Short mmCIF file of C-alpha atoms in Angstrom, two decimals:
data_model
loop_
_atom_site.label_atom_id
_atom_site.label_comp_id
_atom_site.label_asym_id
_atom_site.label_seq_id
_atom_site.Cartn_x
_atom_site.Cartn_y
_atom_site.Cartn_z
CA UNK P 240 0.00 0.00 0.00
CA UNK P 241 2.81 2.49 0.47
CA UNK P 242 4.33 1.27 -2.19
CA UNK P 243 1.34 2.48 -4.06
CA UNK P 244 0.83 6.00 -2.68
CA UNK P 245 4.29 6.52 -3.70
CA UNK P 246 3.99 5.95 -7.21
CA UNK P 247 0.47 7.31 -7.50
CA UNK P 248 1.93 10.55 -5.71
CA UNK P 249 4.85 10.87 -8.35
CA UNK P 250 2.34 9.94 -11.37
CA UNK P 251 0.44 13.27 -10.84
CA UNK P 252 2.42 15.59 -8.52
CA UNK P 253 5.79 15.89 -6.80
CA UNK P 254 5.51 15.16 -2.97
CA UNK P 255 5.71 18.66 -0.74
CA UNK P 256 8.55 17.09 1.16
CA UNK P 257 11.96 17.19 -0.64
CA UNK P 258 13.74 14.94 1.72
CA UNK P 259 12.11 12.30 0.43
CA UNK P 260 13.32 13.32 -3.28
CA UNK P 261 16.51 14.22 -1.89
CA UNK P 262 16.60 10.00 -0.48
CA UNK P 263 15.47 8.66 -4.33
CA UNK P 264 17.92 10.75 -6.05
CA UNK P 265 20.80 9.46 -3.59
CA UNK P 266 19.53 5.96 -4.14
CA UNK P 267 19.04 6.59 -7.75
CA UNK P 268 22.81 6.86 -8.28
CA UNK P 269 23.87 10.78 -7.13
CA UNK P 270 27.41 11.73 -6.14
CA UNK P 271 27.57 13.43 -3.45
CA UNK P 272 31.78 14.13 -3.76
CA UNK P 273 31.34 15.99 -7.15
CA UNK P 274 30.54 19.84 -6.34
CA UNK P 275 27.07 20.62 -8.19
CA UNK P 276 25.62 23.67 -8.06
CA UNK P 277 22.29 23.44 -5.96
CA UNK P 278 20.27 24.07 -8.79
CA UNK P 279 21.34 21.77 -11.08
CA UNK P 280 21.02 19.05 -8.07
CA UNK P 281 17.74 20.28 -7.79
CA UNK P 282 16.96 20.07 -11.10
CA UNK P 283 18.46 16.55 -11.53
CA UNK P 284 17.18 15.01 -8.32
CA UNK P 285 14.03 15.85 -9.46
CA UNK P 286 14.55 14.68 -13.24
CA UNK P 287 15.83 11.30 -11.67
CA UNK P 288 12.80 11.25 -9.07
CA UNK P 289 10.22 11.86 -12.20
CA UNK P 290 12.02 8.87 -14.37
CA UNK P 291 11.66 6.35 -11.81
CA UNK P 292 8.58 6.96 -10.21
CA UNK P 293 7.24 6.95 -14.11
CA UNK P 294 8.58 4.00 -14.74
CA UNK P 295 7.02 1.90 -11.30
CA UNK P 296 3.91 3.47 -11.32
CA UNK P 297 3.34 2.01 -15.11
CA UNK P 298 4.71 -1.16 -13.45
CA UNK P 299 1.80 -0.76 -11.28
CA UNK P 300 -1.01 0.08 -13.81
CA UNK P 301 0.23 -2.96 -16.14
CA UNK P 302 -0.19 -5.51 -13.11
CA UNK P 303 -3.48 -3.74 -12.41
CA UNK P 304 -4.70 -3.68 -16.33
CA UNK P 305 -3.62 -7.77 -15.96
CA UNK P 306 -6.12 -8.39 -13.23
CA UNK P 307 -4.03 -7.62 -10.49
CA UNK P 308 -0.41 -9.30 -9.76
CA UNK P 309 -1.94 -9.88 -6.00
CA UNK P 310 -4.76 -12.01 -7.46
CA UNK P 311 -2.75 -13.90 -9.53
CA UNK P 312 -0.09 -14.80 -6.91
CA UNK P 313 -3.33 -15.72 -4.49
CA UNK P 314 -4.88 -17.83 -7.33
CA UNK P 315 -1.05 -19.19 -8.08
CA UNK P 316 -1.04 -20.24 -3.89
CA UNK P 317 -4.98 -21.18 -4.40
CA UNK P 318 -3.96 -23.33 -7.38
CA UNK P 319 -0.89 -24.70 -4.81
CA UNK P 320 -3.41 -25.53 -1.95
CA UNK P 321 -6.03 -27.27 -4.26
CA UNK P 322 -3.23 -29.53 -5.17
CA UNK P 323 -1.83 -30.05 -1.73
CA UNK P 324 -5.78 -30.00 -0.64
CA UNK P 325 -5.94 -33.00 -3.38
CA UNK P 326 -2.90 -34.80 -2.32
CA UNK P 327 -3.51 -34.87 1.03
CA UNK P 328 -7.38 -36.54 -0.04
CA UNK P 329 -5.97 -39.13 -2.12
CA UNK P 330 -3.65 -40.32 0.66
CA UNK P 331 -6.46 -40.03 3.40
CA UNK P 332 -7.97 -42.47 0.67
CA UNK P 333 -5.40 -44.60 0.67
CA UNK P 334 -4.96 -44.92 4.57
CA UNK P 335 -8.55 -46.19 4.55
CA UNK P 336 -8.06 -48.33 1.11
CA UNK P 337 -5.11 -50.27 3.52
CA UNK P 338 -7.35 -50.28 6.08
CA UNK P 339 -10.23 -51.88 4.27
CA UNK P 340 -7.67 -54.00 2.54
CA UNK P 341 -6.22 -55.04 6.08
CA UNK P 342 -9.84 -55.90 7.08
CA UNK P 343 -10.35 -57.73 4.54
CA UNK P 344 -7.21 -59.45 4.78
CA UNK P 345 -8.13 -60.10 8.63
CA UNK P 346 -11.79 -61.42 8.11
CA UNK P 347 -10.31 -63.84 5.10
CA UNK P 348 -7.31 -65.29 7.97
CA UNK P 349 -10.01 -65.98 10.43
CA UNK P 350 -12.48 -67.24 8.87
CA UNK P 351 -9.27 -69.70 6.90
CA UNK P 352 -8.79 -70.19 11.06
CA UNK P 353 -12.12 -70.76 11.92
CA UNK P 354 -13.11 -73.16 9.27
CA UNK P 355 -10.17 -75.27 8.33
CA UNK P 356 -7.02 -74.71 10.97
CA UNK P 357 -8.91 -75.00 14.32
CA UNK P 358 -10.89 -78.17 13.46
CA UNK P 359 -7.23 -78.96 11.31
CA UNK P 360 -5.37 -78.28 14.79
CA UNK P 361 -8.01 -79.95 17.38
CA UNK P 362 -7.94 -83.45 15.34
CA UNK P 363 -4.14 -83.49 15.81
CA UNK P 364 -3.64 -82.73 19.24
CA UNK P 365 -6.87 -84.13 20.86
CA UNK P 366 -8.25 -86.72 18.67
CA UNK P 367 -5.82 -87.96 16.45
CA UNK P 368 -6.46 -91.40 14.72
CA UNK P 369 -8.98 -91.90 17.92
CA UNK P 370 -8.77 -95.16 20.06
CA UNK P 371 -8.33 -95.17 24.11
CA UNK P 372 -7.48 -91.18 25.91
CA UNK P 373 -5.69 -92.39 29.10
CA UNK P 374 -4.62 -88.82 30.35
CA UNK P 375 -5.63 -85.56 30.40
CA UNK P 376 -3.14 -82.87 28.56
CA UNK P 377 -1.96 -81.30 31.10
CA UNK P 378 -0.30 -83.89 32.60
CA UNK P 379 1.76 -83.90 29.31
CA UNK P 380 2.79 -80.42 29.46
CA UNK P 381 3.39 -80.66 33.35
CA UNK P 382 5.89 -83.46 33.02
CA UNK P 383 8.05 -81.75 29.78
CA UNK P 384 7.76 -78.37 32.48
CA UNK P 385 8.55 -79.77 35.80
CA UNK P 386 11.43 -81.75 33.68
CA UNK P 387 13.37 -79.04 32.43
CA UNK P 388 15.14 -77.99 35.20
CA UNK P 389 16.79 -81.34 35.75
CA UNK P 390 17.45 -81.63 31.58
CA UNK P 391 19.28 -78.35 31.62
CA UNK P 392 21.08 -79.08 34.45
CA UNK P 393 21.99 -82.61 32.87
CA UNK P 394 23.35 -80.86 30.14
CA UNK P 395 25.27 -78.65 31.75
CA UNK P 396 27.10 -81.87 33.72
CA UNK P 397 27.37 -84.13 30.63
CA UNK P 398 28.78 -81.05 28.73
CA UNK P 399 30.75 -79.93 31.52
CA UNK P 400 29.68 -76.59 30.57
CA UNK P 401 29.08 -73.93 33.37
CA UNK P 402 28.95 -70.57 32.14
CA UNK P 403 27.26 -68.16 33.04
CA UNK P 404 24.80 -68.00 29.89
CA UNK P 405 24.27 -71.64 31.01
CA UNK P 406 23.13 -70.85 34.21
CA UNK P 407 20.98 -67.82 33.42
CA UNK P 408 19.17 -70.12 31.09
CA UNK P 409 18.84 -72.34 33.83
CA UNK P 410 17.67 -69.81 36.19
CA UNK P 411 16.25 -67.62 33.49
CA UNK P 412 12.66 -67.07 36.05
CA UNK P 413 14.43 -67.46 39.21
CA UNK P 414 12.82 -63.31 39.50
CA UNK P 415 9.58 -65.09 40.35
CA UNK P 416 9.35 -65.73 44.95
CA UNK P 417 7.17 -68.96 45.44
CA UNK P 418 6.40 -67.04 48.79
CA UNK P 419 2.28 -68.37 48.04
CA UNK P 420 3.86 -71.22 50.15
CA UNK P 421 6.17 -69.72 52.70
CA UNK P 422 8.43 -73.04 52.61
CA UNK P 423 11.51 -71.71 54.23
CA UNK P 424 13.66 -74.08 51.55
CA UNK P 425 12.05 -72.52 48.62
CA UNK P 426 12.60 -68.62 47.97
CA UNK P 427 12.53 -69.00 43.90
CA UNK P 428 11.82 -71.23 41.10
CA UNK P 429 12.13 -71.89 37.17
CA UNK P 430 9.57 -71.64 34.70
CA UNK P 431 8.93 -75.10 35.07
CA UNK P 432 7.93 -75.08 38.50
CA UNK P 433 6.02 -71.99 38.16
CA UNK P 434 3.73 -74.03 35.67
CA UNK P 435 3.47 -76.42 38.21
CA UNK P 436 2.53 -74.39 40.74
CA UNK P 437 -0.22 -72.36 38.57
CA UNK P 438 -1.88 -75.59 37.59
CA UNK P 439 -2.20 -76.61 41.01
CA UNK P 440 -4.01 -73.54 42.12
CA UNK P 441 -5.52 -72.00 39.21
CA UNK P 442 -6.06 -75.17 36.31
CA UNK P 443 -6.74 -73.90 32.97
CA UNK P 444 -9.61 -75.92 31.47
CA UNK P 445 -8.08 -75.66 28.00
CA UNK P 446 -5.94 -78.42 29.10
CA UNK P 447 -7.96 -80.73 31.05
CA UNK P 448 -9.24 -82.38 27.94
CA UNK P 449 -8.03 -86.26 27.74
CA UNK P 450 -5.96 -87.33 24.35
CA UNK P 451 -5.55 -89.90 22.40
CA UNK P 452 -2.60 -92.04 22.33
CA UNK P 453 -1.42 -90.67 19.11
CA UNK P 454 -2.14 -87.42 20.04
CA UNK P 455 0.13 -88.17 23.31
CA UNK P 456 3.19 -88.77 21.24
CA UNK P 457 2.50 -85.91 18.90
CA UNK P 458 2.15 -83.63 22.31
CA UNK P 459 5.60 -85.33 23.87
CA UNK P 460 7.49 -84.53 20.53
CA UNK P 461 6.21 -81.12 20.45
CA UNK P 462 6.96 -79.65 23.82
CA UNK P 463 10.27 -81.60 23.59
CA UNK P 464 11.38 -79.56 20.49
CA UNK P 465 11.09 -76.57 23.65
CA UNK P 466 14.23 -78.65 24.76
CA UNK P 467 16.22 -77.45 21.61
CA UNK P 468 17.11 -74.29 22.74
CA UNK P 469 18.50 -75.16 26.14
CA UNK P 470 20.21 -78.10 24.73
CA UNK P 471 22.35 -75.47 21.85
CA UNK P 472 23.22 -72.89 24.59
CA UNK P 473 24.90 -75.49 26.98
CA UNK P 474 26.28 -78.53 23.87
CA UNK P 475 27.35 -75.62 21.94
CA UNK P 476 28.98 -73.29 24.83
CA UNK P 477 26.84 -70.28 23.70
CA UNK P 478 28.24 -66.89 25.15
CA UNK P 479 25.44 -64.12 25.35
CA UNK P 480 26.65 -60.71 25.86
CA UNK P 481 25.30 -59.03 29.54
CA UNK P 482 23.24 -56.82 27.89
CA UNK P 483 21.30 -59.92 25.63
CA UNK P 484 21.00 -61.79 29.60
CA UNK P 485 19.56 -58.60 30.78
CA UNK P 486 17.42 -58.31 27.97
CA UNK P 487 16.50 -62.12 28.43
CA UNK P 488 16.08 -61.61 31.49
CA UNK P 489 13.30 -58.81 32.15
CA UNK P 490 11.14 -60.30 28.87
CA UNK P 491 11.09 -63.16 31.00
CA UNK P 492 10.11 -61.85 34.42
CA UNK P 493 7.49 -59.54 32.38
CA UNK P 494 6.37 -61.95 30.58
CA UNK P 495 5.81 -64.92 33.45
CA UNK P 496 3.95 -61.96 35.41
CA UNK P 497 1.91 -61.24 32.08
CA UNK P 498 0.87 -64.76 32.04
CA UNK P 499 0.38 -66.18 36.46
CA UNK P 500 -1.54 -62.46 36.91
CA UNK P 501 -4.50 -63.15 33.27
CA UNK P 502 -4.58 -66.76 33.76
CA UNK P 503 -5.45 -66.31 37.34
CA UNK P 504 -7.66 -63.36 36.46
CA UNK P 505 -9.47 -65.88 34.00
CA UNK P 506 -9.75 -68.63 36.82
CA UNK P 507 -11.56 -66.93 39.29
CA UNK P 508 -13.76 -64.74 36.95
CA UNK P 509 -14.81 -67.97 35.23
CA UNK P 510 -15.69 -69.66 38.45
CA UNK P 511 -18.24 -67.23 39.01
CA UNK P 512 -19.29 -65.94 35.96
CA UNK P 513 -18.85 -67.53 32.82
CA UNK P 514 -18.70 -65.28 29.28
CA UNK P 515 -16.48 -62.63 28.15
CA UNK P 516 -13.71 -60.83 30.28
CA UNK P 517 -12.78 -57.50 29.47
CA UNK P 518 -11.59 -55.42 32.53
CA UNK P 519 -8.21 -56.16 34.98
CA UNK P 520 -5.31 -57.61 32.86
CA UNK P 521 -7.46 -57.42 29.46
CA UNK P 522 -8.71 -54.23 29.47
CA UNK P 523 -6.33 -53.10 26.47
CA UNK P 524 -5.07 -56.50 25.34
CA UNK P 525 -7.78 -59.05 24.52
CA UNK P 526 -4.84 -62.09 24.86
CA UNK P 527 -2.55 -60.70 27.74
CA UNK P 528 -1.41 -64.22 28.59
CA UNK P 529 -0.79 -65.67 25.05
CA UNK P 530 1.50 -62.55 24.94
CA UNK P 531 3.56 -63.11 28.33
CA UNK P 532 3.88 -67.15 27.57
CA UNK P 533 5.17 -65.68 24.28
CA UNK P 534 7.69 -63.10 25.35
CA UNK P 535 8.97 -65.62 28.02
CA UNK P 536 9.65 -67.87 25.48
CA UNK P 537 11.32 -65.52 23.12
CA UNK P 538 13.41 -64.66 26.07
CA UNK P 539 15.01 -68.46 25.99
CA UNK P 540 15.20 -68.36 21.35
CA UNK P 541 17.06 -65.32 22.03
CA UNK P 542 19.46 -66.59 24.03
CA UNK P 543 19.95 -69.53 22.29
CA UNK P 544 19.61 -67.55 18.97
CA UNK P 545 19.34 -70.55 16.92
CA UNK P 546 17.23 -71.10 14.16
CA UNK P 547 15.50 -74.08 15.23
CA UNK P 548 14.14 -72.37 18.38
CA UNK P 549 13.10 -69.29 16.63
CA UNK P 550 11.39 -71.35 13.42
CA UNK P 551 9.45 -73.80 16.05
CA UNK P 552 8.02 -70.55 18.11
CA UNK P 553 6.82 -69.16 15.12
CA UNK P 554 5.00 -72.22 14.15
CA UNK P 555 3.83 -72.97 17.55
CA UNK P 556 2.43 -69.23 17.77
CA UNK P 557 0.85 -69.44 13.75
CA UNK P 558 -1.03 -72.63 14.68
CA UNK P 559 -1.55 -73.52 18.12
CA UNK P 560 -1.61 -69.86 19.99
CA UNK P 561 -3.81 -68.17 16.59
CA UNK P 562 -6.25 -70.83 16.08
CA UNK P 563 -6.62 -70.47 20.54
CA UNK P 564 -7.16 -66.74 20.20
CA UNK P 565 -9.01 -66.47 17.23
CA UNK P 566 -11.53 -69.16 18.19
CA UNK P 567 -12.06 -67.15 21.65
CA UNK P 568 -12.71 -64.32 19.14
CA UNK P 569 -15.28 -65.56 17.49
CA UNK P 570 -16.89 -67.44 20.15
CA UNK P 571 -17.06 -64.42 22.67
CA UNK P 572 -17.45 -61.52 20.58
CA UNK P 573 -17.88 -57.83 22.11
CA UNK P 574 -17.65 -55.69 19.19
CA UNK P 575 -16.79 -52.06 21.63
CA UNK P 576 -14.38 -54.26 23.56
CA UNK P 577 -12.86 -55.97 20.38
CA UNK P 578 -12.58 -51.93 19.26
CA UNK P 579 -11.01 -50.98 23.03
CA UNK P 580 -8.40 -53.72 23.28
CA UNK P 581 -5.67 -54.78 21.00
CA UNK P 582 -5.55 -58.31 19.76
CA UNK P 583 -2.54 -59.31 20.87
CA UNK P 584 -0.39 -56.25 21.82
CA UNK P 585 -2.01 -53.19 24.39
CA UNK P 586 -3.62 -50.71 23.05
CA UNK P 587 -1.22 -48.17 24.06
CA UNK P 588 -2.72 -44.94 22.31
CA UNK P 589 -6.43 -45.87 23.53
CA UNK P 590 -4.93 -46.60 27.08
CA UNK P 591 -2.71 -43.31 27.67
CA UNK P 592 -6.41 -41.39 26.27
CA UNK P 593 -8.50 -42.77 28.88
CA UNK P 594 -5.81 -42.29 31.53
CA UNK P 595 -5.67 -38.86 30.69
CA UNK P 596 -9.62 -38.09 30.26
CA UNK P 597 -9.82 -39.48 33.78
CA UNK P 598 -7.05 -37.77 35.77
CA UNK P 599 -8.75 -35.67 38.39
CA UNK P 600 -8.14 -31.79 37.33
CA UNK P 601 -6.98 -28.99 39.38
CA UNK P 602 -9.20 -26.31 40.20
CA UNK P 603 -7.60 -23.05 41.18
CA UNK P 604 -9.18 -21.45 43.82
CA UNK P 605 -10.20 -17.31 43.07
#
């Protein structure tokens, strides 16, 4: 706007104040060492002042003849906007084209679960071939988990192997105080023995289900393959670094707690009330125990960090821990709690929101 006053001043009339002539002629090029009289300065400050403010003010009347420079630099930004406006659409679009496509991709998996992997997985471990079911399951998994404490340790003789990576594999949930019994020779105990001790006070029904004999030996060969990675850290003399035992370590403690603290949940909710749980330990993960049984036994692949361990977990957790959670899914569906909690991991983001909506706020007194 000055800008404009300026030239539309010098279009039709010299401005009163000569200063201001005086500062264009200076800036137009004058030399003020040469002596000139101060009517010829005059005279050319003025000539000077006239020839440039001629020549921006007819700037100024072509950009306003051509609809205004302004408006075409706002439609040139309008034009950029639109674009970006357009851009940022077409990815929005795409967000919720993954998303579909993930739901899509989700529905297909479990209803491939549902319909062919869970019946697929139930033959095979409970009924296959049929015949004669002389135990129940759990007495299975309790003999492979109350066994491999003394297997490990076995090892570690036959190899005459000792290390320290040894023994924190050995000890690897010695975090967890049996104090439930106060026995004054028993302050902590292995995974094993934990297992033990949760199916003693809190039995899961999922594994009170008798098998057949074939099914027996398919269950023995499984959980032994758990064996592998105990058996490579001590017959191979694996050395973990500190940091991978302390690593090892805390998944381990977090994840045993994980798993005692939403199986128990689940034991004494379902003695009272049967049907869907969805506060305590799965309020923002709808499988907190699947995921502490699985981070406790990462805990023992990564220390053995061995393929075999690592390629048996992952087939173990595709068949046997999916088809588990998935069927619970389908069976006990809540469709605001399935939308609350995560499937498998918390849902960290929904979580840390309702934490915050909740905190009590501070009113400042007047």
């Amino acid at each position: 706007m000055q800008w404009f006053l300026t030239c539309h001043t010098l279009r039709f009339g010299l401005p009163e104040d000569p200063a201001n002539i005086r500062g264009m002629a200076s800036k137009a090029g004058s030399r003020p060492s040469q002596a000139v009289s101060p009517s010829k300065r005059n005279s050319a400050q003025v000539t000077v002042a006239r020839r440039q403010s001629t020549v921006a003010a007819d700037d100024f009347f072509m950009l306003a003849q051509d609809q205004d420079g302004y408006l075409h630099l706002f439609n040139a930004r309008k034009t950029e906007i639109q674009a970006l406006s357009m851009e940022v659409k077409v990815q929005a679009d795409a967000r919720i084209s993954h998303k579909r496509h993930f739901a899509i991709v989700g529905v297909m998996m479990e209803a491939l679960y549902i319909k062919y992997l869970c019946p697929f997985k139930k033959y095979v471990t409970l009924d296959l071939i049929g015949g004669p079911r002389p135990l129940q399951f759990r007495y299975y998994i309790n003999m492979q988990k109350g066994a491999t404490f003394f297997f490990v340790l076995a090892c570690m003789a036959y190899y005459d192997n000792w290390s320290w990576t040894a023994h924190v594999y050995l000890a690897s949930t010695l975090c967890f105080v049996l104090s439930i019994y106060q026995h004054p020779s028993v302050d902590h105990g292995i995974y094993g023995f934990i297992w033990l001790l949760k199916d003693i006070t809190v039995p899961d029904a999922t594994w009170q289900v008798y098998l057949t004999i074939p099914s027996a030996i398919v269950a023995v060969v499984g959980l032994g393959i758990y064996w592998v990675a105990g058996y490579i850290v001590v017959a191979h003399r694996v050395e973990a670094s500190p940091s991978l035992g302390a690593v090892c370590i805390m998944m381990n403690t977090l994840g045993s707690t994980l798993m005692l603290a939403a199986d128990t949940q689940k034991y004494f909710a379902l003695k009272y009330k049967k049907g869907l749980i969805s506060d305590g330990w799965v309020t923002w993960s709808r499988n907190t125990n699947y995921l502490g049984e699985m981070m406790l036994y990462l805990s023992f692949a990564l220390l053995a960090n061995h393929w075999i361990p690592y390629a048996w977990l992952a087939f173990v957790w595709s068949m046997l821990f999916m088809s588990n959670m998935l069927a619970k899914d389908a069976s006990l569906r809540g469709d605001a709690y399935m939308a609350k909690a995560g499937f498998l991991l918390p849902n960290v983001a929904g979580w840390a929101a309702a934490s915050w909506s909740s905190a009590p706020k501070v009113v400042k007194e007047a």
